[in-house]
Amino acid sequence: MNFMNVLSLLGGLGLFLFGMKIMGDGLEKAAGNRLKKILGYVTHNRFLAMLAGVVITAVIQSSSATTVMVVGFVNASLLSLGQAVGVIMGANIGTTVTSLLLSVKIDFAAVFACLGLLLTMLPKKYNTARQFGDICLGLGILFVGMNTMSSAMKPLQTWDVFKNAMASVDHPILGVLVGTLITAVLQSSSASVGILQALAGEGLISLRASMFILFGQNIGTCITALIACSGTNTNAKRAAVVHLLFNLIGAVLFTVLTVMLPVDQWIISLTPDNLRLQIAFIHIIFNVVTTFLLLPLAKLLEKIACLLVREKFASPVEAEPMRLQYFDARLLKTPPIAAAQLFKEVQRMGDIALNNLTGALACFEQWDEARVEEITANEEVLDYLNKEITSCLVEVRGLDLNEKDSHMVGTLFHVVNDWERVGDHAVNVLDAARIRKTEEIKFSGKAVAEIEKLSGMVMSQLNTAMELFQTQSSDPEAFRAVEDAEEQIDDLTEALRVHHVERLKNKKCSAKNGMLYLDILTNLERIGDHAENIATSTERLVPVANKW
């Protein structure tokens, strides 16, 4: 085997992986919106979750990609650990489709490459057909890579060193280790199984040796998810561990069975003349049998994962975690879900801002040191969320979104800014409360009543705006109520300012009290402006949402 053969082998592997990526990206775009519906179904039971894993992985043709996606979903609270276990098990079955296709003796490379090329050249208005073209083109390139690898491996038939190495792989433990290492390096079980089938197709490896390597490949595919879980929450790490446990148990079980029983002879009897198909069959049997054995034991796998990955108890000092709770960068592979999760992050931001304002107004009435610490901590969280959510919105806006999601992302830019400003005004109210306590400033009963009346109107308006945003309501009366409240708040604020000037003239109020009083009025009136902005942004969003 010379240098050009090695180069051809590496080039074929590169084409195989590149084709898989193009195909997966095209399928993710085409199926992105449907993934939300699939996720809705998996909440019912583990069997449905397993079927969802089969469907998703059969579509994107990578159990590693599906598992990474699931880790992201768990980290973003889209799936519980229990639901994730079923999806992960199903993913292992779905990934066997590639090995089945590679074992059929049809020139798929020319068929899919030509079809994909034609479809991708269509005008942009035929977006669905162009996405299908990406899928076909990816498949075509994948098969070209497979054929290139097979051709490059032919000289190995006469290389004694390689033949001796392949003979030694008949040892179960060595075979499993080789398979694990190859897949861990490639980070794709489909690619490593493809290489195994290419070796088998050229008569360079026996079925028995292939089986041990195959069992190891199922362990090696876990490395991608284990890498992906770094920086995630505890449950997301547990999901990656469940994936490892599943494949590890399956590999041990099938290795023992293969050593003790003539499993390879049973497989040969199914398809005597096609070693590639024999490998595909054992790949399917491994994953299907392991899934149906372990699916009833899913709770036990969860408990083992919980024992291996212990919960880290949060510090009681921080009122809200300084991180995105619902969005995860892994969700960028599924743009519709990424957009929906950012909507939830903005909702969370609104809840924090509302709680801060409620707490600040309560502190103005009666100082509460514990509440002050909570508001101060949450204000830092609001600033962090404003920066992070805006950054994520920029990324998501550059993805392939439908009209509804694209419009929603554009709207969220404005709403994020409004909630951040509400939080700033809440801190201003808290600062006024601190000055009132520190300098022991007394307000008349009438002044306190006026502030309470205005703050009550603002809180009611803000809560209505928040409800409209959360529900994406199309109720015109509710929008009108927010607009009317804004006019009433402006009128009342102006009237209170006039009354206050009269009190100052009549020396019924000190200048220091007056400045503090006016500061509170100004902040409350501006919060009302932002509440109207939020409602207006929601109103623009509703007509598009109702079309879908």
Coordinates of C-alpha atoms in Angstrom, one line a residue:
M1 CA 0.0 0.0 0.0
N2 CA 1.6 3.3 -1.1
F3 CA 1.3 6.9 -0.2
M4 CA -1.4 7.6 -2.8
N5 CA -3.6 4.7 -1.4
V6 CA -3.3 6.3 2.1
L7 CA -4.2 9.7 0.6
S8 CA -7.2 8.2 -1.2
L9 CA -8.3 6.5 2.0
L10 CA -8.2 9.7 4.0
G11 CA -9.9 11.6 1.1
G12 CA -12.6 9.1 1.0
L13 CA -13.1 9.3 4.8
G14 CA -13.3 13.1 4.4
L15 CA -15.9 12.9 1.7
F16 CA -17.9 10.4 3.8
L17 CA -17.9 12.8 6.9
F18 CA -18.6 15.8 4.7
G19 CA -21.5 14.1 3.0
M20 CA -23.0 13.1 6.3
K21 CA -22.7 16.7 7.5
I22 CA -24.4 18.2 4.4
M23 CA -27.2 15.5 4.7
G24 CA -27.7 16.1 8.4
D25 CA -27.8 19.9 8.0
G26 CA -30.4 19.6 5.2
L27 CA -32.5 17.2 7.2
E28 CA -32.4 19.3 10.4
K29 CA -33.6 22.3 8.4
A30 CA -36.4 20.4 6.8
A31 CA -37.5 18.7 10.1
G32 CA -36.7 21.5 12.5
N33 CA -40.3 22.6 12.9
R34 CA -41.5 19.0 13.3
L35 CA -39.0 18.4 16.1
K36 CA -41.2 20.7 18.4
K37 CA -44.2 18.3 17.8
I38 CA -42.0 15.2 18.3
L39 CA -40.8 16.6 21.6
G40 CA -44.4 17.2 22.6
Y41 CA -45.2 13.5 22.1
V42 CA -42.3 12.2 24.1
T43 CA -43.6 13.7 27.3
H44 CA -46.2 10.8 27.4
N45 CA -44.1 7.7 28.0
R46 CA -40.7 6.2 27.4
F47 CA -41.8 4.0 24.5
L48 CA -42.9 7.1 22.5
A49 CA -39.6 8.8 23.5
M50 CA -37.7 5.8 22.1
L51 CA -39.7 6.0 18.9
A52 CA -38.9 9.7 18.7
G53 CA -35.2 8.9 19.0
V54 CA -35.5 6.4 16.2
V55 CA -37.2 8.8 13.9
I56 CA -34.9 11.8 14.6
T57 CA -31.8 9.7 14.2
A58 CA -33.1 8.0 11.1
V59 CA -33.6 11.5 9.7
I60 CA -30.3 13.1 10.6
Q61 CA -28.3 9.9 10.4
S62 CA -26.1 10.4 13.5
S63 CA -26.8 9.0 16.9
S64 CA -24.0 11.3 18.2
A65 CA -25.7 14.3 16.8
T66 CA -29.1 13.2 18.3
T67 CA -27.5 12.6 21.7
V68 CA -25.7 16.0 21.7
M69 CA -29.1 17.5 20.8
V70 CA -30.7 15.6 23.7
V71 CA -28.0 16.8 26.1
G72 CA -28.8 20.4 24.9
F73 CA -32.6 19.8 25.3
V74 CA -32.1 18.5 28.9
N75 CA -29.8 21.4 29.7
A76 CA -32.4 23.8 28.4
S77 CA -35.2 22.0 30.4
L78 CA -37.0 20.9 27.2
L79 CA -36.7 17.3 28.3
S80 CA -36.5 15.6 31.7
L81 CA -33.8 13.0 32.3
G82 CA -36.4 10.3 32.1
Q83 CA -37.6 11.4 28.7
A84 CA -34.1 11.8 27.5
V85 CA -33.3 8.1 28.3
G86 CA -35.9 6.9 25.9
V87 CA -34.8 9.2 23.1
I88 CA -31.1 8.1 23.5
M89 CA -32.1 4.5 23.3
G90 CA -34.1 5.1 20.1
A91 CA -31.2 7.0 18.6
N92 CA -29.0 3.9 18.7
I93 CA -31.6 2.1 16.6
G94 CA -32.0 5.0 14.1
T95 CA -28.3 5.2 13.4
T96 CA -28.3 1.6 11.9
V97 CA -30.1 2.9 8.7
T98 CA -26.8 4.2 7.2
S99 CA -25.1 0.8 7.6
L100 CA -28.1 -0.9 5.9
L101 CA -27.9 1.5 2.9
L102 CA -24.1 1.0 2.6
S103 CA -24.6 -2.8 2.4
V104 CA -26.9 -2.6 -0.7
K105 CA -25.2 -3.1 -4.0
I106 CA -26.6 -0.2 -5.9
D107 CA -24.7 2.8 -7.2
F108 CA -26.4 5.3 -4.9
A109 CA -23.5 7.8 -5.4
A110 CA -24.5 8.7 -8.9
V111 CA -28.2 8.6 -8.3
F112 CA -28.2 10.9 -5.2
A113 CA -25.5 13.2 -6.4
C114 CA -27.2 14.0 -9.7
L115 CA -30.6 14.4 -8.1
G116 CA -29.2 16.6 -5.3
L117 CA -27.3 18.8 -7.8
L118 CA -30.5 19.4 -9.9
L119 CA -32.6 20.2 -6.8
T120 CA -30.1 22.6 -5.3
M121 CA -30.0 24.6 -8.5
L122 CA -33.7 25.4 -8.3
P123 CA -34.8 29.0 -7.5
K124 CA -35.0 30.1 -3.9
K125 CA -38.8 30.1 -3.9
Y126 CA -38.6 26.3 -4.0
N127 CA -37.0 26.2 -0.6
T128 CA -38.4 22.7 0.5
A129 CA -37.1 21.1 -2.7
R130 CA -33.7 22.8 -2.3
Q131 CA -33.5 21.4 1.3
F132 CA -34.3 17.9 -0.1
G133 CA -31.6 18.6 -2.7
D134 CA -29.1 19.2 0.2
I135 CA -30.1 15.8 1.7
C136 CA -29.6 14.0 -1.6
L137 CA -26.3 15.7 -2.4
G138 CA -25.0 14.8 1.1
L139 CA -26.0 11.2 0.5
G140 CA -24.3 11.2 -2.9
I141 CA -21.1 12.6 -1.5
L142 CA -21.3 10.0 1.4
F143 CA -21.4 7.1 -1.1
V144 CA -18.6 8.6 -3.2
G145 CA -16.5 8.7 -0.1
M146 CA -17.5 5.1 0.7
N147 CA -16.5 3.9 -2.8
T148 CA -13.2 5.8 -2.6
M149 CA -12.3 4.2 0.8
S150 CA -13.2 0.7 -0.6
S151 CA -10.9 1.3 -3.7
A152 CA -8.1 2.6 -1.5
M153 CA -8.2 -0.5 0.7
K154 CA -7.9 -3.1 -2.1
P155 CA -4.0 -3.2 -1.9
L156 CA -4.3 -4.2 1.8
Q157 CA -5.4 -7.7 0.6
T158 CA -1.8 -8.6 -0.2
W159 CA -0.1 -6.8 2.8
D160 CA 0.9 -9.5 5.3
V161 CA 1.3 -7.0 8.2
F162 CA -2.3 -5.8 7.8
K163 CA -3.6 -9.3 7.5
N164 CA -1.8 -10.4 10.7
A165 CA -3.2 -7.3 12.5
M166 CA -6.7 -8.1 11.4
A167 CA -6.3 -11.7 12.5
S168 CA -5.3 -10.6 16.0
V169 CA -8.6 -8.5 16.2
D170 CA -10.4 -11.8 16.6
H171 CA -9.6 -11.5 20.3
P172 CA -12.8 -10.0 21.9
I173 CA -11.2 -7.4 24.2
L174 CA -8.7 -6.2 21.6
G175 CA -11.5 -5.9 19.0
V176 CA -13.7 -3.9 21.3
L177 CA -10.9 -1.6 22.2
V178 CA -10.0 -1.0 18.5
G179 CA -13.6 -0.2 17.7
T180 CA -13.9 2.2 20.6
L181 CA -10.7 4.0 19.7
I182 CA -11.6 4.4 16.0
T183 CA -15.0 5.8 16.8
A184 CA -13.8 8.0 19.6
V185 CA -11.3 9.6 17.1
L186 CA -13.8 9.9 14.2
Q187 CA -16.7 10.9 16.6
S188 CA -19.1 9.2 14.3
S189 CA -20.3 5.6 14.6
S190 CA -21.8 5.7 11.1
A191 CA -18.4 6.6 9.6
S192 CA -16.5 4.0 11.6
V193 CA -19.1 1.3 10.7
G194 CA -18.8 2.5 7.1
I195 CA -15.0 1.9 7.2
L196 CA -15.6 -1.6 8.8
Q197 CA -18.0 -2.4 5.9
A198 CA -15.4 -1.2 3.4
L199 CA -12.8 -3.5 4.9
A200 CA -15.3 -6.4 4.9
G201 CA -16.3 -5.7 1.3
E202 CA -12.7 -6.1 0.2
G203 CA -12.4 -9.4 2.2
L204 CA -9.9 -7.9 4.6
I205 CA -11.7 -8.8 7.8
S206 CA -13.8 -11.7 9.1
L207 CA -17.3 -11.3 10.4
R208 CA -16.3 -12.5 13.9
A209 CA -13.6 -9.8 14.1
S210 CA -16.0 -7.2 12.7
M211 CA -18.5 -8.0 15.4
F212 CA -16.1 -7.3 18.3
I213 CA -15.0 -4.0 16.6
L214 CA -18.6 -3.1 16.1
F215 CA -19.4 -3.6 19.8
G216 CA -16.6 -1.2 20.6
Q217 CA -17.7 1.3 18.0
N218 CA -21.0 1.6 19.9
I219 CA -19.0 2.5 23.0
G220 CA -16.8 5.0 21.1
T221 CA -19.8 6.9 19.8
C222 CA -20.5 8.1 23.4
I223 CA -17.4 10.3 23.4
T224 CA -19.1 13.1 21.4
A225 CA -21.9 13.4 24.0
L226 CA -19.5 13.2 26.9
I227 CA -17.5 16.1 25.4
A228 CA -20.7 18.0 24.7
C229 CA -21.9 17.8 28.3
S230 CA -19.1 19.9 29.6
G231 CA -20.5 23.1 31.0
T232 CA -24.0 21.8 31.2
N233 CA -26.3 21.3 34.2
T234 CA -26.3 18.1 36.3
N235 CA -29.2 16.4 34.4
A236 CA -27.6 17.0 31.0
K237 CA -24.4 15.3 32.3
R238 CA -26.5 12.4 33.5
A239 CA -28.1 12.1 30.1
A240 CA -24.6 11.7 28.5
V241 CA -23.7 9.1 31.2
V242 CA -26.9 7.1 30.4
H243 CA -25.8 7.0 26.8
L244 CA -22.5 5.6 27.9
L245 CA -24.1 3.0 30.2
F246 CA -26.5 1.9 27.5
N247 CA -23.7 1.1 25.0
L248 CA -21.3 -0.3 27.6
I249 CA -23.9 -2.8 28.9
G250 CA -24.8 -3.7 25.3
A251 CA -21.2 -4.2 24.3
V252 CA -20.4 -6.4 27.4
L253 CA -23.6 -8.5 26.8
F254 CA -23.0 -9.1 23.1
T255 CA -19.3 -9.8 23.5
V256 CA -20.1 -12.5 26.1
L257 CA -22.8 -14.0 23.8
T258 CA -20.5 -14.0 20.8
V259 CA -17.8 -15.8 22.7
M260 CA -20.1 -18.4 24.1
L261 CA -22.5 -18.9 21.2
P262 CA -22.0 -19.2 17.3
V263 CA -23.7 -15.8 16.7
D264 CA -21.5 -15.1 13.7
Q265 CA -22.7 -18.4 12.0
W266 CA -26.3 -17.5 12.7
I267 CA -25.8 -14.1 11.0
I268 CA -24.0 -15.7 8.0
S269 CA -26.9 -18.0 7.5
L270 CA -29.2 -15.0 6.9
T271 CA -27.1 -13.5 4.1
P272 CA -24.3 -15.9 3.1
D273 CA -22.8 -13.8 0.3
N274 CA -22.9 -10.3 1.6
L275 CA -20.5 -9.5 4.4
R276 CA -21.5 -5.8 4.4
L277 CA -25.1 -6.7 5.0
Q278 CA -24.1 -9.2 7.7
I279 CA -22.4 -6.3 9.6
A280 CA -25.5 -4.2 9.1
F281 CA -27.6 -7.0 10.5
I282 CA -25.5 -7.4 13.6
H283 CA -25.5 -3.6 14.0
I284 CA -29.3 -3.6 13.9
I285 CA -29.6 -6.6 16.2
F286 CA -27.2 -5.1 18.8
N287 CA -29.1 -1.9 19.1
V288 CA -32.6 -3.3 18.9
V289 CA -32.0 -6.1 21.4
T290 CA -30.1 -3.8 23.8
T291 CA -32.9 -1.2 23.6
F292 CA -35.7 -3.6 24.3
L293 CA -33.7 -5.2 27.2
L294 CA -32.9 -1.9 28.9
L295 CA -36.0 0.2 28.1
P296 CA -37.9 -1.4 31.0
L297 CA -34.8 -0.8 33.2
A298 CA -34.7 2.9 32.3
K299 CA -35.4 4.0 35.9
L300 CA -32.4 1.9 37.1
L301 CA -30.2 3.5 34.5
E302 CA -31.4 6.9 35.7
K303 CA -30.5 6.0 39.3
I304 CA -27.1 4.8 38.4
A305 CA -26.4 8.0 36.4
C306 CA -27.6 10.0 39.5
L307 CA -25.2 8.1 41.7
L308 CA -22.3 8.7 39.3
V309 CA -23.1 12.4 38.7
R310 CA -24.1 13.9 42.1
E311 CA -26.2 17.1 42.4
K312 CA -24.3 20.2 43.2
F313 CA -26.3 22.3 45.7
A314 CA -26.7 25.9 44.7
S315 CA -25.4 28.7 46.9
P316 CA -28.3 30.4 48.8
V317 CA -26.7 33.8 48.2
E318 CA -27.7 34.1 44.5
A319 CA -31.4 34.7 44.1
E320 CA -31.4 33.7 40.4
P321 CA -28.7 31.7 38.6
M322 CA -26.4 33.8 36.5
R323 CA -26.9 31.7 33.3
L324 CA -29.5 31.0 30.6
Q325 CA -31.9 28.4 31.9
Y326 CA -33.8 27.5 28.7
F327 CA -31.4 28.2 25.9
D328 CA -28.4 26.1 25.0
A329 CA -26.0 26.7 22.1
R330 CA -26.6 23.1 21.0
L331 CA -30.1 24.2 20.1
L332 CA -28.8 26.3 17.2
K333 CA -28.9 23.1 15.1
T334 CA -32.7 23.3 15.4
P335 CA -33.5 26.9 14.7
P336 CA -37.3 26.8 15.5
I337 CA -36.6 25.3 18.9
A338 CA -33.8 27.8 19.5
A339 CA -36.2 30.7 18.8
A340 CA -38.9 29.2 21.1
Q341 CA -36.4 28.8 24.0
L342 CA -35.2 32.4 23.6
F343 CA -38.8 33.5 24.0
K344 CA -38.9 31.6 27.3
E345 CA -35.6 33.3 28.4
V346 CA -37.2 36.7 27.7
Q347 CA -40.3 35.6 29.7
R348 CA -37.9 34.7 32.6
M349 CA -36.3 38.1 32.3
G350 CA -39.7 39.8 32.5
D351 CA -40.5 37.8 35.7
I352 CA -37.3 38.9 37.3
A353 CA -37.9 42.5 36.4
L354 CA -41.4 42.4 37.8
N355 CA -40.3 40.8 41.0
N356 CA -37.6 43.4 41.4
L357 CA -40.1 46.2 41.0
T358 CA -42.5 44.6 43.5
G359 CA -39.7 44.2 46.0
A360 CA -38.4 47.8 45.5
L361 CA -41.9 49.3 46.1
A362 CA -42.2 47.1 49.2
C363 CA -38.8 48.3 50.4
F364 CA -40.0 51.9 49.9
E365 CA -42.8 51.3 52.3
Q366 CA -40.8 49.2 54.8
W367 CA -37.1 48.5 54.5
D368 CA -36.1 44.8 54.2
E369 CA -32.4 44.0 54.0
A370 CA -32.9 40.5 52.8
R371 CA -35.1 41.7 49.9
V372 CA -32.6 44.4 49.1
E373 CA -29.8 41.8 48.6
E374 CA -32.1 39.7 46.4
I375 CA -33.0 42.7 44.2
T376 CA -29.3 43.7 43.9
A377 CA -28.3 40.2 42.9
N378 CA -31.2 39.9 40.4
E379 CA -30.3 43.2 38.8
E380 CA -26.9 41.8 38.0
V381 CA -28.7 38.7 36.5
L382 CA -30.9 41.0 34.4
D383 CA -27.8 42.8 33.0
Y384 CA -26.3 39.5 32.2
L385 CA -29.4 38.1 30.6
N386 CA -29.8 41.3 28.5
K387 CA -26.3 40.8 27.1
E388 CA -26.5 37.1 26.6
I389 CA -30.0 36.9 25.1
T390 CA -29.3 39.8 22.7
S391 CA -26.1 37.9 21.6
C392 CA -28.1 34.7 21.1
L393 CA -30.8 36.5 19.2
V394 CA -28.2 37.8 16.7
E395 CA -27.0 34.2 16.2
V396 CA -30.5 32.8 15.8
R397 CA -31.6 35.6 13.4
G398 CA -28.8 34.5 11.0
L399 CA -30.3 30.9 10.8
D400 CA -32.8 29.5 8.4
L401 CA -36.1 30.5 10.1
N402 CA -39.7 30.6 8.9
E403 CA -41.6 33.8 8.8
K404 CA -43.2 33.4 12.2
D405 CA -40.0 32.7 14.0
S406 CA -38.0 35.3 12.2
H407 CA -40.6 37.9 13.1
M408 CA -40.7 36.8 16.8
V409 CA -36.9 37.0 17.0
G410 CA -37.0 40.5 15.7
T411 CA -39.6 41.5 18.2
L412 CA -37.6 40.0 21.1
F413 CA -34.8 42.4 20.5
H414 CA -37.1 45.3 21.6
V415 CA -38.8 43.4 24.4
V416 CA -35.4 42.4 26.0
N417 CA -34.4 46.1 26.1
D418 CA -37.7 47.2 27.7
W419 CA -37.4 44.6 30.4
E420 CA -33.8 45.6 31.1
R421 CA -34.9 49.2 31.5
V422 CA -37.8 48.2 33.8
G423 CA -35.2 46.5 36.0
D424 CA -33.1 49.7 36.0
H425 CA -36.0 51.8 37.1
A426 CA -36.8 49.3 39.8
V427 CA -33.2 49.8 41.1
N428 CA -33.8 53.6 41.0
V429 CA -36.9 53.1 43.2
L430 CA -34.8 51.0 45.6
D431 CA -32.2 53.7 45.7
A432 CA -34.9 56.2 46.7
A433 CA -36.1 53.8 49.4
R434 CA -32.5 53.6 50.7
I435 CA -32.2 57.4 50.9
R436 CA -35.6 57.6 52.6
K437 CA -34.4 55.1 55.3
T438 CA -30.8 56.4 55.6
E439 CA -31.8 60.1 56.0
E440 CA -35.1 59.2 57.8
I441 CA -37.2 61.2 55.4
K442 CA -40.9 61.4 56.3
F443 CA -43.7 61.6 53.8
S444 CA -47.2 62.9 54.5
G445 CA -50.0 60.4 54.4
K446 CA -51.3 62.1 51.3
A447 CA -48.0 61.8 49.4
V448 CA -47.7 58.1 50.4
A449 CA -51.3 57.5 49.1
E450 CA -50.5 59.2 45.8
I451 CA -47.4 57.1 45.3
E452 CA -49.4 53.9 46.1
K453 CA -52.1 54.9 43.7
L454 CA -49.6 55.5 40.8
S455 CA -47.6 52.4 41.6
G456 CA -50.7 50.3 41.6
M457 CA -51.7 51.6 38.2
V458 CA -48.2 50.9 36.8
M459 CA -48.0 47.4 38.3
S460 CA -51.5 46.5 36.8
Q461 CA -50.4 47.8 33.4
L462 CA -47.1 46.0 33.5
N463 CA -48.8 42.7 34.5
T464 CA -51.3 43.0 31.7
A465 CA -48.4 43.7 29.2
M466 CA -46.6 40.7 30.5
E467 CA -49.6 38.4 30.2
L468 CA -50.2 39.6 26.6
F469 CA -46.6 38.8 25.8
Q470 CA -46.6 35.4 27.4
T471 CA -49.8 34.3 25.8
Q472 CA -49.3 36.2 22.5
S473 CA -52.9 37.2 23.0
S474 CA -54.9 38.7 20.1
D475 CA -57.5 40.4 22.4
P476 CA -57.9 44.0 21.2
E477 CA -59.5 45.1 24.4
A478 CA -56.4 44.0 26.4
F479 CA -54.1 46.0 24.2
R480 CA -56.5 49.0 24.4
A481 CA -56.4 48.7 28.2
V482 CA -52.6 49.0 28.3
E483 CA -52.7 52.1 26.0
D484 CA -55.5 53.7 28.1
A485 CA -53.5 52.9 31.3
E486 CA -50.5 54.7 29.8
E487 CA -52.6 57.8 29.2
Q488 CA -54.0 57.7 32.7
I489 CA -50.6 57.2 34.2
D490 CA -49.2 60.2 32.3
D491 CA -52.2 62.4 33.3
L492 CA -51.9 61.3 37.0
T493 CA -48.2 61.8 37.0
E494 CA -48.6 65.4 35.7
A495 CA -51.4 66.1 38.2
L496 CA -49.3 64.8 41.1
R497 CA -46.3 67.0 40.0
V498 CA -48.6 70.1 39.9
H499 CA -50.0 69.2 43.4
H500 CA -46.4 68.7 44.7
V501 CA -45.3 72.1 43.4
E502 CA -48.2 73.7 45.3
R503 CA -47.1 71.9 48.5
L504 CA -43.6 73.3 47.9
K505 CA -44.9 76.8 47.5
N506 CA -46.9 76.5 50.6
K507 CA -43.9 75.1 52.4
K508 CA -45.8 71.9 53.3
C509 CA -42.9 69.8 52.0
S510 CA -39.1 70.2 52.2
A511 CA -36.9 70.4 49.1
K512 CA -35.2 67.1 49.9
N513 CA -38.6 65.3 50.3
G514 CA -39.7 66.9 47.1
M515 CA -36.8 65.7 45.0
L516 CA -37.3 62.1 46.3
Y517 CA -41.0 62.2 45.6
L518 CA -40.5 63.5 42.0
D519 CA -37.8 60.9 41.4
I520 CA -40.3 58.1 42.4
L521 CA -43.0 59.6 40.1
T522 CA -40.5 59.9 37.1
N523 CA -39.4 56.2 37.4
L524 CA -42.9 54.9 37.7
E525 CA -44.1 56.9 34.7
R526 CA -41.2 55.6 32.6
I527 CA -41.9 52.0 33.6
G528 CA -45.4 52.7 32.2
D529 CA -43.8 53.7 28.9
H530 CA -41.9 50.4 28.7
A531 CA -45.1 48.4 29.6
E532 CA -46.8 50.0 26.6
N533 CA -43.7 49.2 24.4
I534 CA -43.9 45.6 25.4
A535 CA -47.6 45.4 24.6
T536 CA -47.1 47.2 21.3
S537 CA -44.3 44.8 20.3
T538 CA -46.6 41.9 21.2
E539 CA -49.4 43.4 19.1
R540 CA -47.1 43.5 16.1
L541 CA -46.2 39.8 16.7
V542 CA -49.7 38.5 17.0
P543 CA -50.9 38.8 13.3
V544 CA -48.0 36.7 12.1
A545 CA -48.4 34.2 14.9
N546 CA -52.1 33.7 14.0
K547 CA -51.3 32.8 10.5
W548 CA -49.5 29.6 11.6

